[in-house]
Amino acid sequence: MIAKTNGTPYYAVIFSSIKTTADNGYSEMAESMMELAKRQAGFLGVESAREETGITVSYWESLDAIKKWQAHPAHQIAQERGKENWYEKYAARICKVESDYFFEK
């Protein structure tokens, strides 16, 4: 699904990752974090794909909303478990979106 955002500017958090081979609750945690993020103030949408490299892009109204999400206690637990159990490596990038356009048939 492609997230529909409402006007610019807004911010994107691009999370790219390489997972370990063990699941150890990853799928459940990822689903839980997706649902929790959707309920956060300033959340606009999310897009995610996983093959060899996983990429999740979440969209936010402001940098403050992103900081609050990063500091959310449940998200912090997920981040620590990710470092310990689920990720070989990852990168998070935060970008300001100044223009967007959509096409749909």
PDB file of N, CA, C and O in Angstrom, residues 39-75:
ATOM      1  N   ARG A  39      -0.998   5.054  15.914  1.00  0.00           N
ATOM      2  CA  ARG A  39      -1.773   5.768  16.936  1.00  0.00           C
ATOM      3  C   ARG A  39      -1.041   6.971  17.523  1.00  0.00           C
ATOM      4  O   ARG A  39      -1.581   7.659  18.387  1.00  0.00           O
ATOM      5  N   GLN A  40       0.171   7.242  17.049  1.00  0.00           N
ATOM      6  CA  GLN A  40       0.960   8.343  17.601  1.00  0.00           C
ATOM      7  C   GLN A  40       0.577   9.668  16.957  1.00  0.00           C
ATOM      8  O   GLN A  40       0.293   9.733  15.759  1.00  0.00           O
ATOM      9  N   ALA A  41       0.597  10.722  17.756  1.00  0.00           N
ATOM     10  CA  ALA A  41       0.337  12.069  17.238  1.00  0.00           C
ATOM     11  C   ALA A  41       1.370  12.397  16.172  1.00  0.00           C
ATOM     12  O   ALA A  41       2.562  12.134  16.349  1.00  0.00           O
ATOM     13  N   GLY A  42       0.919  12.922  15.065  1.00  0.00           N
ATOM     14  CA  GLY A  42       1.823  13.330  13.993  1.00  0.00           C
ATOM     15  C   GLY A  42       2.128  12.255  12.978  1.00  0.00           C
ATOM     16  O   GLY A  42       2.796  12.519  11.978  1.00  0.00           O
ATOM     17  N   PHE A  43       1.649  11.032  13.183  1.00  0.00           N
ATOM     18  CA  PHE A  43       1.874   9.950  12.226  1.00  0.00           C
ATOM     19  C   PHE A  43       1.004  10.176  10.995  1.00  0.00           C
ATOM     20  O   PHE A  43      -0.183  10.446  11.109  1.00  0.00           O
ATOM     21  N   LEU A  44       1.599  10.036   9.806  1.00  0.00           N
ATOM     22  CA  LEU A  44       0.872  10.255   8.558  1.00  0.00           C
ATOM     23  C   LEU A  44       0.660   8.984   7.748  1.00  0.00           C
ATOM     24  O   LEU A  44      -0.303   8.876   7.003  1.00  0.00           O
ATOM     25  N   GLY A  45       1.575   8.025   7.842  1.00  0.00           N
ATOM     26  CA  GLY A  45       1.442   6.799   7.061  1.00  0.00           C
ATOM     27  C   GLY A  45       2.736   6.009   7.066  1.00  0.00           C
ATOM     28  O   GLY A  45       3.768   6.466   7.571  1.00  0.00           O
ATOM     29  N   VAL A  46       2.674   4.818   6.454  1.00  0.00           N
ATOM     30  CA  VAL A  46       3.844   3.941   6.420  1.00  0.00           C
ATOM     31  C   VAL A  46       3.798   3.064   5.178  1.00  0.00           C
ATOM     32  O   VAL A  46       2.717   2.722   4.694  1.00  0.00           O
ATOM     33  N   GLU A  47       4.967   2.722   4.681  1.00  0.00           N
ATOM     34  CA  GLU A  47       5.132   1.781   3.576  1.00  0.00           C
ATOM     35  C   GLU A  47       6.284   0.855   3.952  1.00  0.00           C
ATOM     36  O   GLU A  47       7.275   1.303   4.531  1.00  0.00           O
ATOM     37  N   SER A  48       6.132  -0.432   3.636  1.00  0.00           N
ATOM     38  CA  SER A  48       7.172  -1.377   4.042  1.00  0.00           C
ATOM     39  C   SER A  48       7.295  -2.498   3.025  1.00  0.00           C
ATOM     40  O   SER A  48       6.301  -2.935   2.444  1.00  0.00           O
ATOM     41  N   ALA A  49       8.541  -2.952   2.820  1.00  0.00           N
ATOM     42  CA  ALA A  49       8.819  -4.093   1.933  1.00  0.00           C
ATOM     43  C   ALA A  49      10.014  -4.840   2.502  1.00  0.00           C
ATOM     44  O   ALA A  49      10.922  -4.236   3.060  1.00  0.00           O
ATOM     45  N   ARG A  50      10.000  -6.160   2.351  1.00  0.00           N
ATOM     46  CA  ARG A  50      11.126  -6.952   2.835  1.00  0.00           C
ATOM     47  C   ARG A  50      11.421  -8.058   1.842  1.00  0.00           C
ATOM     48  O   ARG A  50      10.559  -8.816   1.473  1.00  0.00           O
ATOM     49  N   GLU A  51      12.649  -8.071   1.425  1.00  0.00           N
ATOM     50  CA  GLU A  51      13.241  -9.187   0.691  1.00  0.00           C
ATOM     51  C   GLU A  51      14.537  -9.475   1.416  1.00  0.00           C
ATOM     52  O   GLU A  51      14.515  -9.685   2.611  1.00  0.00           O
ATOM     53  N   GLU A  52      15.649  -9.400   0.721  1.00  0.00           N
ATOM     54  CA  GLU A  52      16.952  -9.535   1.384  1.00  0.00           C
ATOM     55  C   GLU A  52      17.193  -8.342   2.311  1.00  0.00           C
ATOM     56  O   GLU A  52      17.661  -8.484   3.427  1.00  0.00           O
ATOM     57  N   THR A  53      16.857  -7.158   1.821  1.00  0.00           N
ATOM     58  CA  THR A  53      16.925  -5.935   2.614  1.00  0.00           C
ATOM     59  C   THR A  53      15.502  -5.484   2.909  1.00  0.00           C
ATOM     60  O   THR A  53      14.673  -5.442   2.009  1.00  0.00           O
ATOM     61  N   GLY A  54      15.245  -5.139   4.161  1.00  0.00           N
ATOM     62  CA  GLY A  54      13.944  -4.600   4.519  1.00  0.00           C
ATOM     63  C   GLY A  54      13.994  -3.090   4.500  1.00  0.00           C
ATOM     64  O   GLY A  54      14.996  -2.491   4.904  1.00  0.00           O
ATOM     65  N   ILE A  55      12.935  -2.485   4.009  1.00  0.00           N
ATOM     66  CA  ILE A  55      12.842  -1.028   3.997  1.00  0.00           C
ATOM     67  C   ILE A  55      11.450  -0.642   4.479  1.00  0.00           C
ATOM     68  O   ILE A  55      10.443  -1.087   3.935  1.00  0.00           O
ATOM     69  N   THR A  56      11.425   0.168   5.523  1.00  0.00           N
ATOM     70  CA  THR A  56      10.175   0.729   6.024  1.00  0.00           C
ATOM     71  C   THR A  56      10.326   2.242   6.025  1.00  0.00           C
ATOM     72  O   THR A  56      11.307   2.767   6.543  1.00  0.00           O
ATOM     73  N   VAL A  57       9.362   2.919   5.423  1.00  0.00           N
ATOM     74  CA  VAL A  57       9.353   4.374   5.403  1.00  0.00           C
ATOM     75  C   VAL A  57       8.096   4.820   6.145  1.00  0.00           C
ATOM     76  O   VAL A  57       6.983   4.465   5.762  1.00  0.00           O
ATOM     77  N   SER A  58       8.301   5.557   7.226  1.00  0.00           N
ATOM     78  CA  SER A  58       7.161   6.128   7.941  1.00  0.00           C
ATOM     79  C   SER A  58       7.176   7.633   7.732  1.00  0.00           C
ATOM     80  O   SER A  58       8.231   8.250   7.608  1.00  0.00           O
ATOM     81  N   TYR A  59       5.981   8.217   7.692  1.00  0.00           N
ATOM     82  CA  TYR A  59       5.819   9.643   7.401  1.00  0.00           C
ATOM     83  C   TYR A  59       5.217  10.337   8.620  1.00  0.00           C
ATOM     84  O   TYR A  59       4.284   9.825   9.242  1.00  0.00           O
ATOM     85  N   TRP A  60       5.776  11.516   8.928  1.00  0.00           N
ATOM     86  CA  TRP A  60       5.428  12.237  10.145  1.00  0.00           C
ATOM     87  C   TRP A  60       5.248  13.716   9.860  1.00  0.00           C
ATOM     88  O   TRP A  60       5.906  14.275   8.991  1.00  0.00           O
ATOM     89  N   GLU A  61       4.383  14.363  10.631  1.00  0.00           N
ATOM     90  CA  GLU A  61       4.122  15.792  10.478  1.00  0.00           C
ATOM     91  C   GLU A  61       5.317  16.658  10.846  1.00  0.00           C
ATOM     92  O   GLU A  61       5.493  17.737  10.284  1.00  0.00           O
ATOM     93  N   SER A  62       6.124  16.198  11.822  1.00  0.00           N
ATOM     94  CA  SER A  62       7.187  17.065  12.340  1.00  0.00           C
ATOM     95  C   SER A  62       8.342  16.245  12.898  1.00  0.00           C
ATOM     96  O   SER A  62       8.193  15.052  13.193  1.00  0.00           O
ATOM     97  N   LEU A  63       9.470  16.920  13.086  1.00  0.00           N
ATOM     98  CA  LEU A  63      10.615  16.289  13.745  1.00  0.00           C
ATOM     99  C   LEU A  63      10.287  15.974  15.196  1.00  0.00           C
ATOM    100  O   LEU A  63      10.745  14.961  15.738  1.00  0.00           O
ATOM    101  N   ASP A  64       9.482  16.809  15.821  1.00  0.00           N
ATOM    102  CA  ASP A  64       9.077  16.562  17.210  1.00  0.00           C
ATOM    103  C   ASP A  64       8.276  15.267  17.319  1.00  0.00           C
ATOM    104  O   ASP A  64       8.480  14.491  18.256  1.00  0.00           O
ATOM    105  N   ALA A  65       7.382  15.011  16.378  1.00  0.00           N
ATOM    106  CA  ALA A  65       6.604  13.767  16.387  1.00  0.00           C
ATOM    107  C   ALA A  65       7.529  12.561  16.243  1.00  0.00           C
ATOM    108  O   ALA A  65       7.341  11.535  16.910  1.00  0.00           O
ATOM    109  N   ILE A  66       8.554  12.678  15.409  1.00  0.00           N
ATOM    110  CA  ILE A  66       9.529  11.588  15.231  1.00  0.00           C
ATOM    111  C   ILE A  66      10.293  11.360  16.534  1.00  0.00           C
ATOM    112  O   ILE A  66      10.474  10.215  16.960  1.00  0.00           O
ATOM    113  N   LYS A  67      10.735  12.422  17.169  1.00  0.00           N
ATOM    114  CA  LYS A  67      11.480  12.287  18.432  1.00  0.00           C
ATOM    115  C   LYS A  67      10.625  11.611  19.500  1.00  0.00           C
ATOM    116  O   LYS A  67      11.117  10.773  20.263  1.00  0.00           O
ATOM    117  N   LYS A  68       9.350  11.969  19.566  1.00  0.00           N
ATOM    118  CA  LYS A  68       8.459  11.344  20.546  1.00  0.00           C
ATOM    119  C   LYS A  68       8.280   9.860  20.241  1.00  0.00           C
ATOM    120  O   LYS A  68       8.246   9.031  21.158  1.00  0.00           O
ATOM    121  N   TRP A  69       8.181   9.509  18.970  1.00  0.00           N
ATOM    122  CA  TRP A  69       8.074   8.100  18.591  1.00  0.00           C
ATOM    123  C   TRP A  69       9.357   7.346  18.944  1.00  0.00           C
ATOM    124  O   TRP A  69       9.311   6.254  19.501  1.00  0.00           O
ATOM    125  N   GLN A  70      10.496   7.943  18.668  1.00  0.00           N
ATOM    126  CA  GLN A  70      11.770   7.291  19.004  1.00  0.00           C
ATOM    127  C   GLN A  70      11.889   7.053  20.506  1.00  0.00           C
ATOM    128  O   GLN A  70      12.486   6.066  20.930  1.00  0.00           O
ATOM    129  N   ALA A  71      11.337   7.947  21.310  1.00  0.00           N
ATOM    130  CA  ALA A  71      11.449   7.868  22.770  1.00  0.00           C
ATOM    131  C   ALA A  71      10.322   7.072  23.424  1.00  0.00           C
ATOM    132  O   ALA A  71      10.358   6.853  24.633  1.00  0.00           O
ATOM    133  N   HIS A  72       9.331   6.637  22.654  1.00  0.00           N
ATOM    134  CA  HIS A  72       8.207   5.883  23.231  1.00  0.00           C
ATOM    135  C   HIS A  72       8.759   4.627  23.905  1.00  0.00           C
ATOM    136  O   HIS A  72       9.566   3.895  23.321  1.00  0.00           O
ATOM    137  N   PRO A  73       8.355   4.362  25.161  1.00  0.00           N
ATOM    138  CA  PRO A  73       8.925   3.227  25.899  1.00  0.00           C
ATOM    139  C   PRO A  73       8.819   1.883  25.173  1.00  0.00           C
ATOM    140  O   PRO A  73       9.786   1.111  25.148  1.00  0.00           O
ATOM    141  N   ALA A  74       7.684   1.585  24.575  1.00  0.00           N
ATOM    142  CA  ALA A  74       7.534   0.309  23.860  1.00  0.00           C
ATOM    143  C   ALA A  74       8.438   0.263  22.635  1.00  0.00           C
ATOM    144  O   ALA A  74       9.004  -0.783  22.302  1.00  0.00           O
ATOM    145  N   HIS A  75       8.590   1.389  21.956  1.00  0.00           N
ATOM    146  CA  HIS A  75       9.462   1.448  20.784  1.00  0.00           C
ATOM    147  C   HIS A  75      10.921   1.282  21.205  1.00  0.00           C
ATOM    148  O   HIS A  75      11.712   0.639  20.510  1.00  0.00           O
TER     149      HIS A  75
END
